[in-house]
Coordinates of C-alpha atoms and ligand atoms in Angstrom, one line a residue:
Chain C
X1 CA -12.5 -73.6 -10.8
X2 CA -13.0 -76.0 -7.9
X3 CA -9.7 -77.9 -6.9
X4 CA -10.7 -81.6 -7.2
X5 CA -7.7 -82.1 -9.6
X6 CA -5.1 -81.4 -6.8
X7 CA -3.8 -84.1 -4.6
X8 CA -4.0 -83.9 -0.7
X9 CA -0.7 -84.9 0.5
X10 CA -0.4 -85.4 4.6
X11 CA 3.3 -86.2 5.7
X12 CA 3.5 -87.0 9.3
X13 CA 6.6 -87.7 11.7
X14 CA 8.7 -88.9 8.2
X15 CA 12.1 -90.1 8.6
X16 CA 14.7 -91.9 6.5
X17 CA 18.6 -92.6 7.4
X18 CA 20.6 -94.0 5.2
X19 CA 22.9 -96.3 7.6
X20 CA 23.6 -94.3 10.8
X21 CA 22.7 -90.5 8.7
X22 CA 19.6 -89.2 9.4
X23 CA 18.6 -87.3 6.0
X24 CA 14.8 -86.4 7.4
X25 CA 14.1 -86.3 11.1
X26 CA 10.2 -86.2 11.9
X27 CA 9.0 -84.1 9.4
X28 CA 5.8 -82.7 9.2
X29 CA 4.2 -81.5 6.0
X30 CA 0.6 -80.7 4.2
X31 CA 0.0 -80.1 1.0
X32 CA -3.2 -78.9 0.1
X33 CA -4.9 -79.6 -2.9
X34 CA -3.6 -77.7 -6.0
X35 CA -1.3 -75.9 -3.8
X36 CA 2.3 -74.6 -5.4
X37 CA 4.8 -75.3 -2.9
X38 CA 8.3 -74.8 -3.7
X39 CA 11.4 -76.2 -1.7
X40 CA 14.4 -74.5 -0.7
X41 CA 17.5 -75.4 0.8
X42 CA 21.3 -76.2 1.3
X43 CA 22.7 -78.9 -1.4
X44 CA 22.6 -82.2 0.7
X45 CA 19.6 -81.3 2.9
X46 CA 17.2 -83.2 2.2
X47 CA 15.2 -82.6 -0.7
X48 CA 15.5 -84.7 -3.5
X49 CA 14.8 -87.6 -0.6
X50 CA 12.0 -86.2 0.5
X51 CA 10.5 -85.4 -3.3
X52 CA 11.6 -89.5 -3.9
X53 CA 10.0 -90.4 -1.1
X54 CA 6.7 -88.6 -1.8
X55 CA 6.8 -90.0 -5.4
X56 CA 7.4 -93.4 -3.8
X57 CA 10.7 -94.2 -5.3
X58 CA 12.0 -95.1 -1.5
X59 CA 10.4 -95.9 1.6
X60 CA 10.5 -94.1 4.8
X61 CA 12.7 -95.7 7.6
X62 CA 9.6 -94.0 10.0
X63 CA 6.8 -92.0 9.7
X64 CA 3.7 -92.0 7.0
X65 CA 2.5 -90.1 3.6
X66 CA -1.1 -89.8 2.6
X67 CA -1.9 -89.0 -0.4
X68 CA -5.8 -88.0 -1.0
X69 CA -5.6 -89.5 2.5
X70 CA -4.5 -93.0 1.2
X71 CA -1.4 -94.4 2.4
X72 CA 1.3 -94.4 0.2
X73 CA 2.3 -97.3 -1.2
X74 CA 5.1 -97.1 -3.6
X75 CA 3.7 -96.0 -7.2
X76 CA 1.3 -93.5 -7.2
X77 CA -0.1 -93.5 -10.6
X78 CA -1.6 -89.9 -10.6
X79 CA 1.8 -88.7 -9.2
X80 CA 4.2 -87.6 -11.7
X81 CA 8.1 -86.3 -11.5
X82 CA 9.8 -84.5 -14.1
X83 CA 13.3 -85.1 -13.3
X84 CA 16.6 -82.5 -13.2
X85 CA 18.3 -83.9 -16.3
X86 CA 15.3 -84.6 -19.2
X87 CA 15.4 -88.8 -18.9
X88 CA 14.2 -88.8 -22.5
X89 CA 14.9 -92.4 -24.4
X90 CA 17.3 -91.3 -27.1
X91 CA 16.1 -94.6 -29.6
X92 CA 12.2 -93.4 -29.1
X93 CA 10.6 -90.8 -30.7
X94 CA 9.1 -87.5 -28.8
X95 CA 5.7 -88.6 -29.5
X96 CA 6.8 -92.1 -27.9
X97 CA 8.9 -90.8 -25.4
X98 CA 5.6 -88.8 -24.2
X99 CA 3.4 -91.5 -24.8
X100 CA 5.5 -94.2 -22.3
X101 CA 3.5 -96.5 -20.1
X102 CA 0.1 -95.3 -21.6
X103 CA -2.4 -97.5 -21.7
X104 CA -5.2 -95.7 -23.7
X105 CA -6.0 -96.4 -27.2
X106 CA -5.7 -92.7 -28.5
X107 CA -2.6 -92.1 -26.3
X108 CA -0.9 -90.7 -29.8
X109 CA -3.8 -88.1 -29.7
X110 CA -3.1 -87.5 -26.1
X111 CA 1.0 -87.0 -26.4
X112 CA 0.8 -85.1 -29.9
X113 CA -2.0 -82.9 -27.4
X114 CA 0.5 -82.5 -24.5
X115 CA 3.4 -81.7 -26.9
X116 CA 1.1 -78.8 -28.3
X117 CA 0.5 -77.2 -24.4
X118 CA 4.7 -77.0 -24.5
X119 CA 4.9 -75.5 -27.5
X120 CA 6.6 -78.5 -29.6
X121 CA 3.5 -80.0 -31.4
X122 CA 6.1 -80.2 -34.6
X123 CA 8.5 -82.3 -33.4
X124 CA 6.8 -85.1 -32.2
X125 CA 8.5 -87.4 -34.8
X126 CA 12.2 -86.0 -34.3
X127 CA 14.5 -88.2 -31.9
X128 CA 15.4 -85.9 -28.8
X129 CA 19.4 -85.8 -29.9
X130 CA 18.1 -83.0 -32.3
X131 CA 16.4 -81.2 -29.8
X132 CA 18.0 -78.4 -27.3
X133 CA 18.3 -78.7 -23.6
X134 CA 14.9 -76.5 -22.8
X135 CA 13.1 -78.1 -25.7
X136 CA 13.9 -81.6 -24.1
X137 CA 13.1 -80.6 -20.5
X138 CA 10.1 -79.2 -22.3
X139 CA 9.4 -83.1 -23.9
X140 CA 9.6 -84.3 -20.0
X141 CA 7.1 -81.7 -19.0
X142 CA 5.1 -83.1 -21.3
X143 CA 5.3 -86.7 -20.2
X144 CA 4.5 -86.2 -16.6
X145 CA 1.3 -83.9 -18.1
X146 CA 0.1 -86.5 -20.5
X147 CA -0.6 -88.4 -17.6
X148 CA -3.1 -85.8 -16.0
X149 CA -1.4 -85.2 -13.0
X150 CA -2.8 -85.2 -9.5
X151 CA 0.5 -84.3 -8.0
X152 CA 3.5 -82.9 -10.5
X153 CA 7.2 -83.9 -8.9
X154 CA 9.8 -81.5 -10.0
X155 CA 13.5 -81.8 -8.9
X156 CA 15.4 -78.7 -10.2
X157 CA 13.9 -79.8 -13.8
X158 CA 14.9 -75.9 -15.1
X159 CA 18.7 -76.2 -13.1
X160 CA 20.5 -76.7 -16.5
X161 CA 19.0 -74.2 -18.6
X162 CA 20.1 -70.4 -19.5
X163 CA 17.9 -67.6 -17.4
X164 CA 15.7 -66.3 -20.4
X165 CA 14.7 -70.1 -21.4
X166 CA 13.8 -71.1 -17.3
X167 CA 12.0 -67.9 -17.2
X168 CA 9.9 -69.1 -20.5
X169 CA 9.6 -72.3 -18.7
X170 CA 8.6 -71.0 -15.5
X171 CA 5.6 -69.2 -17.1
X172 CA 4.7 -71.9 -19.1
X173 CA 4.5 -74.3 -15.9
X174 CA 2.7 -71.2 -13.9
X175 CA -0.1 -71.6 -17.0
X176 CA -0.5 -75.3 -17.4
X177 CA -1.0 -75.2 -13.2
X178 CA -3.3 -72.2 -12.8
X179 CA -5.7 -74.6 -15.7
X180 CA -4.9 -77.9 -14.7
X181 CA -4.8 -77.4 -11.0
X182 CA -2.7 -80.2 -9.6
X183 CA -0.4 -79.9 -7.0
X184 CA 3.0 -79.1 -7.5
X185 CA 5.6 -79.8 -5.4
X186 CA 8.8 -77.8 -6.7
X187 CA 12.5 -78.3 -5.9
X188 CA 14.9 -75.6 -6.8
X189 CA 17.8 -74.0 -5.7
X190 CA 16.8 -70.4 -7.3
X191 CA 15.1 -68.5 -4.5
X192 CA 13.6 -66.1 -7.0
X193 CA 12.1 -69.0 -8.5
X194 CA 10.3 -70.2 -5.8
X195 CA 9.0 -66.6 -4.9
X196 CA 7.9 -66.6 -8.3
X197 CA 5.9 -69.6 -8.5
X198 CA 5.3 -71.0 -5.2
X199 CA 2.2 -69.9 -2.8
X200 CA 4.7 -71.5 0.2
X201 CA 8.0 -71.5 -0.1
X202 CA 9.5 -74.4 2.6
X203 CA 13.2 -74.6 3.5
X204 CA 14.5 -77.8 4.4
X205 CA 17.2 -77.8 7.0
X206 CA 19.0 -80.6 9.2
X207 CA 16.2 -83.0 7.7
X208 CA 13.4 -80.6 8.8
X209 CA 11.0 -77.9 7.9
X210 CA 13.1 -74.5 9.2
X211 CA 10.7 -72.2 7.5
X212 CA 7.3 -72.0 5.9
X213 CA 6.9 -68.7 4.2
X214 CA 3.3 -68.3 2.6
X215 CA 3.9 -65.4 -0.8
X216 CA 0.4 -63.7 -1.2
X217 CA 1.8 -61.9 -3.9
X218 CA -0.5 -62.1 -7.2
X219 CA 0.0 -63.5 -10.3
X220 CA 1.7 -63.4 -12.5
X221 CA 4.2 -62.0 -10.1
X222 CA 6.2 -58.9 -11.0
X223 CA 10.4 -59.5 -10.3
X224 CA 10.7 -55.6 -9.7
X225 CA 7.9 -54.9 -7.7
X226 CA 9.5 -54.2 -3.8
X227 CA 7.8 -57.1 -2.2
X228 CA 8.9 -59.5 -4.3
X229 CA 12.6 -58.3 -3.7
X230 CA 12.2 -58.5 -0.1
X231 CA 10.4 -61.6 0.1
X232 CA 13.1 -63.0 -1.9
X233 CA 16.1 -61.3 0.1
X234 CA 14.3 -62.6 3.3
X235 CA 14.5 -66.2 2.1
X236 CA 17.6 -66.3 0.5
X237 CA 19.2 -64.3 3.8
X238 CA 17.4 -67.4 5.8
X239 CA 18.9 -69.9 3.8
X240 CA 22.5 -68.2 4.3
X241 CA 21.6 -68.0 7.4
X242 CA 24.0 -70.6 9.0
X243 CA 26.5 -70.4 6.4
X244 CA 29.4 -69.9 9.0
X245 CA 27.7 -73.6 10.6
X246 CA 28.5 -75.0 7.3
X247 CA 32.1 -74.1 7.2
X248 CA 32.7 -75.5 10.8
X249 CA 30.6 -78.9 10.2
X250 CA 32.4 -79.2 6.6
X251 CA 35.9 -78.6 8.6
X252 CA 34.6 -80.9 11.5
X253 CA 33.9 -83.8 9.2
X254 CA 37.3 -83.3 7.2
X255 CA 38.9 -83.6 10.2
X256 CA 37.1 -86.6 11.4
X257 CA 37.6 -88.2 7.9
X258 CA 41.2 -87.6 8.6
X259 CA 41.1 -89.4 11.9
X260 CA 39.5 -92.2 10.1
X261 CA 42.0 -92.4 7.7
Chain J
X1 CA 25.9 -82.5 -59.1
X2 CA 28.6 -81.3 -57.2
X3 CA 27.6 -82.9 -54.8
X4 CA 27.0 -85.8 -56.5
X5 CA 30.9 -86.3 -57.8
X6 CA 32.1 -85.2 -54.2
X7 CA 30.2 -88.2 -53.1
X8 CA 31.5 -90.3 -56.0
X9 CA 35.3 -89.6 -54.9
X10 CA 34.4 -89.6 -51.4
X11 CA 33.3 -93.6 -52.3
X12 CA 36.4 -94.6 -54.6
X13 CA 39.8 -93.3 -52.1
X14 CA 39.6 -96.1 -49.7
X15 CA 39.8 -98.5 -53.2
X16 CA 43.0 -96.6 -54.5
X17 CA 45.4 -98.8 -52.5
X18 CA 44.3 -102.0 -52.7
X19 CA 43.8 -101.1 -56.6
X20 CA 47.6 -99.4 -56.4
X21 CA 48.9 -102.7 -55.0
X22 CA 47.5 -105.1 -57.3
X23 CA 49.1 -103.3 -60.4
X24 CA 52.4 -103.7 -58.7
X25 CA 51.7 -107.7 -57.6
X26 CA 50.7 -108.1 -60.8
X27 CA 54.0 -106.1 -62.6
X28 CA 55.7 -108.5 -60.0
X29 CA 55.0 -111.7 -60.8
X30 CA 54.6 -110.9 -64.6
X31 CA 58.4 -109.4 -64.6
X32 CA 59.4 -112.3 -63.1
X33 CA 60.8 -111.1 -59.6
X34 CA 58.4 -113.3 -57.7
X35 CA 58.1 -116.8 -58.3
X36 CA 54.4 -118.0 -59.0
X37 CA 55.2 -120.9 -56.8
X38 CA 55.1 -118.0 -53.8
X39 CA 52.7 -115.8 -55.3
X40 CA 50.6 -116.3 -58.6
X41 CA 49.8 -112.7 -60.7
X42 CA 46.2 -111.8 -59.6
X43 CA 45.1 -112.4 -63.3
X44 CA 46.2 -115.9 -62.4
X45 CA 43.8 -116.2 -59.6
X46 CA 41.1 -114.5 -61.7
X47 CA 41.7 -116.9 -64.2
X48 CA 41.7 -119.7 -61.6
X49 CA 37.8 -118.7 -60.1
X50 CA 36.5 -118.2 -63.6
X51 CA 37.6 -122.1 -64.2
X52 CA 36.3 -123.2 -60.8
X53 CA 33.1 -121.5 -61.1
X54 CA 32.7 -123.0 -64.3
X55 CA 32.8 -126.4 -62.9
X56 CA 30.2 -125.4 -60.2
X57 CA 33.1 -126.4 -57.6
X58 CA 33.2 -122.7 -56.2
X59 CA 29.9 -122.1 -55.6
X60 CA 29.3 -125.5 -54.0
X61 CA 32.3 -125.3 -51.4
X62 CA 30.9 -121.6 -51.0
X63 CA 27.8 -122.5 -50.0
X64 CA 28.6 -125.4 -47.8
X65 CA 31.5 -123.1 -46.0
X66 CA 28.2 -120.3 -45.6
X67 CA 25.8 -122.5 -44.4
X68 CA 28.1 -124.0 -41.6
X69 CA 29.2 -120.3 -40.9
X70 CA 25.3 -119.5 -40.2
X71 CA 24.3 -122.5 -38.2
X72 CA 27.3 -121.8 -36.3
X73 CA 26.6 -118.5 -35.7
X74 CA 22.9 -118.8 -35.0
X75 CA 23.6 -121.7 -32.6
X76 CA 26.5 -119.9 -30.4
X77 CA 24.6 -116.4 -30.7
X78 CA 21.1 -117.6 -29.5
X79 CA 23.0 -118.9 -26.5
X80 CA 25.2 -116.3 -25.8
X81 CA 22.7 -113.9 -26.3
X82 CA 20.3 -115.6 -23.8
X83 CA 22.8 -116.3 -21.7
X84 CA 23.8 -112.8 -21.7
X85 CA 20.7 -110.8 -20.8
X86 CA 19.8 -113.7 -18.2
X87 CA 23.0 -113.1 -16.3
X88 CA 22.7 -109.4 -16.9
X89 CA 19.3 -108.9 -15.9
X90 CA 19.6 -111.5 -12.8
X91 CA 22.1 -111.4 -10.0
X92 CA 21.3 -114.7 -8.6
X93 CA 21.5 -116.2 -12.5
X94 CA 25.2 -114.0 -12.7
X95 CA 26.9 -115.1 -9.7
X96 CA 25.8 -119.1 -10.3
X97 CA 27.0 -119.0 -14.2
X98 CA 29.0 -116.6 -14.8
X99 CA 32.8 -117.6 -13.7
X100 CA 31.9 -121.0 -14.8
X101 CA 31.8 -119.1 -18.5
X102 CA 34.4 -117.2 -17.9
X103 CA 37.0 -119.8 -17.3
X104 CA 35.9 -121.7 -19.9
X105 CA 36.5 -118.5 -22.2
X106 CA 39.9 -118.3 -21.1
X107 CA 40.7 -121.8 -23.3
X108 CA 41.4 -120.8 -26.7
X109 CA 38.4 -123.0 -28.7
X110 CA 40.7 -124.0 -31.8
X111 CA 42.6 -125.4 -28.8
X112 CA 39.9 -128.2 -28.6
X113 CA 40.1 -129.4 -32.4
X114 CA 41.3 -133.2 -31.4
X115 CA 38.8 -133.5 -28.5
X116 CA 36.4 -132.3 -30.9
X117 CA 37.1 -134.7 -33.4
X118 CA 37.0 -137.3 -31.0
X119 CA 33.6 -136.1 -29.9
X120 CA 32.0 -135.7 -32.9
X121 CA 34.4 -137.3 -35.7
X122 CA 35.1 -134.8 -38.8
X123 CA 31.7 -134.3 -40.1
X124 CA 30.0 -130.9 -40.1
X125 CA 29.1 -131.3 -36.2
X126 CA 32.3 -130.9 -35.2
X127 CA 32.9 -127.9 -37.4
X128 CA 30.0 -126.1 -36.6
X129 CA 30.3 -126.7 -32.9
X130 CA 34.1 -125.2 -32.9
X131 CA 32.0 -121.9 -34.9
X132 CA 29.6 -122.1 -32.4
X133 CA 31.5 -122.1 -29.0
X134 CA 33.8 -118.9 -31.2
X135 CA 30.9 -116.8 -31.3
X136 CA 29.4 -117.4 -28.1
X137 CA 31.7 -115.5 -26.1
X138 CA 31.8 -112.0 -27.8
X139 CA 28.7 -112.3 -28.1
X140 CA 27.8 -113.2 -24.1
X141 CA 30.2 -111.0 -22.9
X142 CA 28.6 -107.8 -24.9
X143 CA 24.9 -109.1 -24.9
X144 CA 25.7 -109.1 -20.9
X145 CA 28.2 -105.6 -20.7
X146 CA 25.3 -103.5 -22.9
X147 CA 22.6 -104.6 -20.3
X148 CA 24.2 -104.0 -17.1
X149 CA 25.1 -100.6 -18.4
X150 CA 21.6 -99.5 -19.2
X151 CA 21.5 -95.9 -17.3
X152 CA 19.7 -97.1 -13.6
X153 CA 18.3 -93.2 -14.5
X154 CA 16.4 -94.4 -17.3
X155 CA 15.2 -97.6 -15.5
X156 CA 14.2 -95.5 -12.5
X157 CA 12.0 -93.3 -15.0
X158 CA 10.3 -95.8 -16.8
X159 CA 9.4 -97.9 -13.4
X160 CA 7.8 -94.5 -12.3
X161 CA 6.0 -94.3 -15.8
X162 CA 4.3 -97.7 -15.1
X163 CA 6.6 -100.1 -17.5
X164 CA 7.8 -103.5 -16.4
X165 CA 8.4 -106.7 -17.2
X166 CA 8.4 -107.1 -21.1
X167 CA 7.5 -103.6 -22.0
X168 CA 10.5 -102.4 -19.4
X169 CA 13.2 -104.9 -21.5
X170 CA 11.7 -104.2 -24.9
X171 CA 11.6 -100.2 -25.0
X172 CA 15.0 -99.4 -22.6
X173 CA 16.9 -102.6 -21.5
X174 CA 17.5 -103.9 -25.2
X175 CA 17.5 -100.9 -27.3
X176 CA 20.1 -99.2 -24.7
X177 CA 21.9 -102.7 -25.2
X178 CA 21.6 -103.2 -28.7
X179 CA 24.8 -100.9 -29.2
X180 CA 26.8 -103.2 -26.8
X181 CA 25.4 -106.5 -28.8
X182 CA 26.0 -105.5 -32.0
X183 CA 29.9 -104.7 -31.6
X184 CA 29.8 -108.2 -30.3
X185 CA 28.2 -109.5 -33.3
X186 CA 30.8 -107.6 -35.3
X187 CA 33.7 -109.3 -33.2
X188 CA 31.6 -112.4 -33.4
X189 CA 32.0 -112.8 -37.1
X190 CA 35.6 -112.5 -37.4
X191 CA 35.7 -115.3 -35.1
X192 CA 33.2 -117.4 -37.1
X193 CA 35.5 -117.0 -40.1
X194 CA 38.4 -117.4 -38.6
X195 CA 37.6 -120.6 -36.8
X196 CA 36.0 -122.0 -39.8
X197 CA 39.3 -121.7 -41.6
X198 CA 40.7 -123.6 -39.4
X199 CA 38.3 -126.2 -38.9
X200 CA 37.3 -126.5 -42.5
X201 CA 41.9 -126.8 -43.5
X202 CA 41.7 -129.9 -40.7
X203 CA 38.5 -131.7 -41.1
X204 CA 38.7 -132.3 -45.0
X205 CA 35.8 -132.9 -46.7
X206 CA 34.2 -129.9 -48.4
X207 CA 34.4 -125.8 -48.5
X208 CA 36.5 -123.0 -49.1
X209 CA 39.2 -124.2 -46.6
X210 CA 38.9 -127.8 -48.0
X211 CA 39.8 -126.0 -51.3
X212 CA 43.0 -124.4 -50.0
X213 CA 44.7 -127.2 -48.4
X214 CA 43.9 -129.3 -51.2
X215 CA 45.6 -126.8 -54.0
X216 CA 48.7 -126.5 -51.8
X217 CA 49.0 -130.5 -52.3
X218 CA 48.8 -129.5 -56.4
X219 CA 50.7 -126.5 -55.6
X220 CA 48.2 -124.7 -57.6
X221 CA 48.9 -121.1 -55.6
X222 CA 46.2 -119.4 -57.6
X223 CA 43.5 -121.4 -56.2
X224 CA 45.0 -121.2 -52.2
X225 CA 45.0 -117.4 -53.2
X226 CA 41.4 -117.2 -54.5
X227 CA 40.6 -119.3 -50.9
X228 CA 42.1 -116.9 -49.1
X229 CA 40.1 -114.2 -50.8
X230 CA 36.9 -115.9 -51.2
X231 CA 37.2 -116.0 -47.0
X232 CA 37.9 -112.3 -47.4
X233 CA 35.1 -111.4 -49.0
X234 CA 32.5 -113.2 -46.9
X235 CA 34.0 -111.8 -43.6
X236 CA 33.5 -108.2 -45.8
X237 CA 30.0 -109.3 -46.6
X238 CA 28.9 -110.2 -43.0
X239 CA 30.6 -107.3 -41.8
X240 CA 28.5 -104.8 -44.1
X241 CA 25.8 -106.6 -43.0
X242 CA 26.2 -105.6 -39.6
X243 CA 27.3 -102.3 -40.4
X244 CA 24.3 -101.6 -42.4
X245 CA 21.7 -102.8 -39.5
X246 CA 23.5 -100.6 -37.2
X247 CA 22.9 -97.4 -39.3
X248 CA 19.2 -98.8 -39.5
X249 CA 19.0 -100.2 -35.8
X250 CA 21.2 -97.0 -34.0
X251 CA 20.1 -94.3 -36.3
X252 CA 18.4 -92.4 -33.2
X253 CA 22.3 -92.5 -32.0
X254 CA 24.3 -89.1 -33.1
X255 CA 27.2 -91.5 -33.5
X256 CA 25.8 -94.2 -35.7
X257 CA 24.4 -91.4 -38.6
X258 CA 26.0 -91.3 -41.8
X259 CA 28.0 -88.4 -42.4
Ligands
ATP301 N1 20.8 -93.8 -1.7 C1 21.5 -93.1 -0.8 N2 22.4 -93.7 0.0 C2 23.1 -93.0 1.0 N3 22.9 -91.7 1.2 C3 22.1 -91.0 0.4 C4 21.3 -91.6 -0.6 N4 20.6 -90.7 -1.2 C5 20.9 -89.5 -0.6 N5 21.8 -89.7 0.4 C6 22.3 -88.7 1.3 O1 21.2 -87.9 1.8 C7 21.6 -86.6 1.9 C8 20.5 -85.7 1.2 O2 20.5 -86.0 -0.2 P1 19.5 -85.3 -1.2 O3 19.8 -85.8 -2.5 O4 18.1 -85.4 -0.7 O5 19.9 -83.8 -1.1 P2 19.4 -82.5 -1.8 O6 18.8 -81.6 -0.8 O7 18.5 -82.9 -2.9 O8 20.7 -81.8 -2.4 P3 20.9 -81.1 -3.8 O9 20.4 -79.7 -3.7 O10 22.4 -81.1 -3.9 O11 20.2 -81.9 -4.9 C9 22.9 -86.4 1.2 O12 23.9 -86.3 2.3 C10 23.2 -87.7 0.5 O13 24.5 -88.1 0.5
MG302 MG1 18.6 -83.0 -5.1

């Protein structure tokens, strides 16, 4: 399979403050096209700005994104984000909630279709109250796939669910990509999870890119297997790494607060 | 079948205290220990609507008392309810309009009974411009609450799914506001009722108020009672009403389902 679905994504010198914070400093990025990347990183860093900024949700205070070396100018249609918490609307349908913003005719055909690649074909005319968390995040997979993704979004969409349904979902996600070959660009904060699915892993620190770690490992990669334990111990370890900064910025800034008040 | 009588019981306890206190009204007044000059026996006021709706005097003041109730309504909702999503969806339209509304909600309507008889004299104008200005308020104020409430989440997902403009209202502003509207409706028609009441008792010409305050010149209790309960019923009716589209119009909602 060639890689024509996959977007091209170029991110050059990107910055955004919010007021006098700096959240992304110059950052540098390429995604290639139907490339797995997965993001790491420290609560606060960075992340979720940088996924809404990619998805065009925000604009950058400085610096550029091409995508399939277009500027970016806020909505990308072929770019798609499956949010942390599911975002279904609790008065539509799943087969409506899937079908949003479609314009085709036979978008019915096309949601009842992406409903069947998650698994919930059946419960396309159930309103998502009924459903559980994991079959609701799986409805939101859905969505962004209806929409034949060029780029898939995903901001800790598997965060809230118990470890043998994320694991389900992580294969699933593995499958649909390894046929549809988009690009994904993955936040989590589960290092195994990003060994298992990424071919990079990126950590994002102080609004930057601290590490780039390619995984050759094969797929479907095995949890056990060594170098998939060190991989992940090496990462995680990394993104410890300046936990004892953290406790003297968090005590810096309390103490500053302090002054304030 | 079980099921079935369950269901059947389930239906008749709320009636077993209003049905438990009409017995005794009724031993009451029959025994003699309340004079029918402060209460007539409720077979009195039975008596008393099968006579009036014989002489097609019920029905007409009922009808004329509904019909003022709906143009009233439909007048003071349309307004509030467009009122209320324009100031909720616009901040520009918000900040021009809305403490001009809100200080005029802070004078109690019936308050403006003799300037509203000057303005319009005591035809039906006046009346259904008192129901009107009643129901505007609950319902502005909810119609307004329920859309700036809709979850920005929500918003922010459908913008990113390609819906604006009238597709963006229709399928997430107004069905996540519908909830908020429709407890304003509810509040609205208590208002409606209430105002007409009090508009019909002082503006005399015709309907179920005009009917009350026209027995209590006759003294004929029985007829200011069967006002009072034809005015009951029809805020029961409206309310049902409401209740029933809500179970219809919320039924995606957990909390709306029947049990
Ligand atoms: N709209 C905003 N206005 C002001 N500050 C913001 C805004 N959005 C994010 N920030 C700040 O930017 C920083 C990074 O936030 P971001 O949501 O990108 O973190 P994150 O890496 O996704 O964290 P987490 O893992 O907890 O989701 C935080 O300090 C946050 O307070
Ligand atoms: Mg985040």
């Amino acid at each position: 399979m060639n890689r024509t679905n996959g977007a091209d994504v170029k991110i050059m010198g990107l910055t955004k403050t919010y007021g006098q914070k700096a959240v992304l400093q110059d950052l540098d990025l390429d995604i290639a096209p139907g490339e797995f990347v997965a993001i790491v990183g420290r609560s606060g860093g960075g992340k979720s700005t940088l996924l809404r900024l990619i998805a065009g949700f925000e604009q950058p205070t400085d610096g550029g994104i091409l995508v399939d070396e277009m500027p970016l100018k806020r909505r990308n249609k072929t770019t798609c984000t499956m949010f942390q918490n599911d975002r279904l609307l609790p008065w539509q349908r799943v087969l409506d909630n899937v079908g949003i913003g479609l314009q085709q005719k036979n978008w019915r055909q096309l949601a009842q279709q992406a409903l069947e690649q998650v698994g919930l074909g059946d419960r396309a005319h159930e309103f998502p109250s009924v459903l559980s968390g994991g079959q609701k995040q799986r409805v939101a997979l859905a969505r962004a796939l209806v929409r034949n993704p060029h780029l898939l979004m995903l901001d800790e969409p598997l965060g809230a669910l118990d470890a043998l349904t994320r694991i389900e979902m992580q294969r699933l996600i593995e499958q649909i990509w390894q046929k549809q070959q988009f690009s994904v660009f993955l936040i989590t904060h589960d290092v195994e999870e990003a060994v298992a699915l990424g071919d990079r892993v990126l950590l994002i620190e102080h609004g930057q890119i601290a590490l780039d770690m390619p995984i050759p490992l094969p797929r479907p990669r095995q949890r056990k297997s060594q170098a998939f334990v060190t991989l992940s111990e090496d990462i995680l370890e990394r993104v410890m790494g300046d936990s004892s900064d953290v406790v003297n910025t968090a005590s810096k800034e309390s103490l500053e607060t302090a002054h304030a008040c | 079948m079980q099921r079935g009588t369950k269901e059947a019981i389930g239906k008749f306890v709320p009636w077993i205290l209003p049905i438990v206190l009409l017995i005794l009204w009724q031993m009451l007044v029959k025994f003699g220990w309340l004079s029918t000059r402060v209460l007539p026996a409720p077979s009195d006021v039975v008596v008393a609507g099968i006579r009036l709706a014989q002489t097609g005097e019920l029905s007409r003041n009922l009808m004329i008392s509904t019909i003022r109730a709906i143009i009233g309504f439909s007048i003071g909702g349309v307004i509030g309810f467009a009122l209320g999503l324009l100031n909720g969806v616009s901040r520009p339209a918000e900040k021009a309009l809305d403490t001009s509304v809100q200080m005029i909600r802070n004078i109690p309507h019936l308050a403006l009974i003799p300037l509203v008889i000057l303005w319009f004299g005591i035809g039906e104008e006046s009346k259904i411009f008192l129901v009107a200005l009643g129901v505007f308020f609950p319902i502005y104020l909810n119609t307004f609450h329920g859309v700036r409430t809709v979850n920005p989440e929500l918003i922010e997902m459908a913008k990113s799914y390609g819906l604006r403009g009238w597709n963006l209202f229709s399928k997430v502003i107004f069905p996540s506001a519908l909830g908020s509207i429709l407890v304003g409706v509810r509040y609205a028609l208590g208002i409606m009722w209430l105002t007409l009441i009090v508009a019909e008792t002082i503006t005399l010409d015709s309907g179920i108020g005009y009917m009350a305050m026209n027995a209590r010149e006759f003294m004929q209790t029985d007829v200011v009672v069967l006002s009072i309960l034809m005015y009951a019923m029809l805020g029961k009716l409206a309310d049902s009403i409401t209740r029933t589209l809500e179970k219809k119009w919320l039924k995606w909602n957990p909390n709306y389902q029947s049990v």
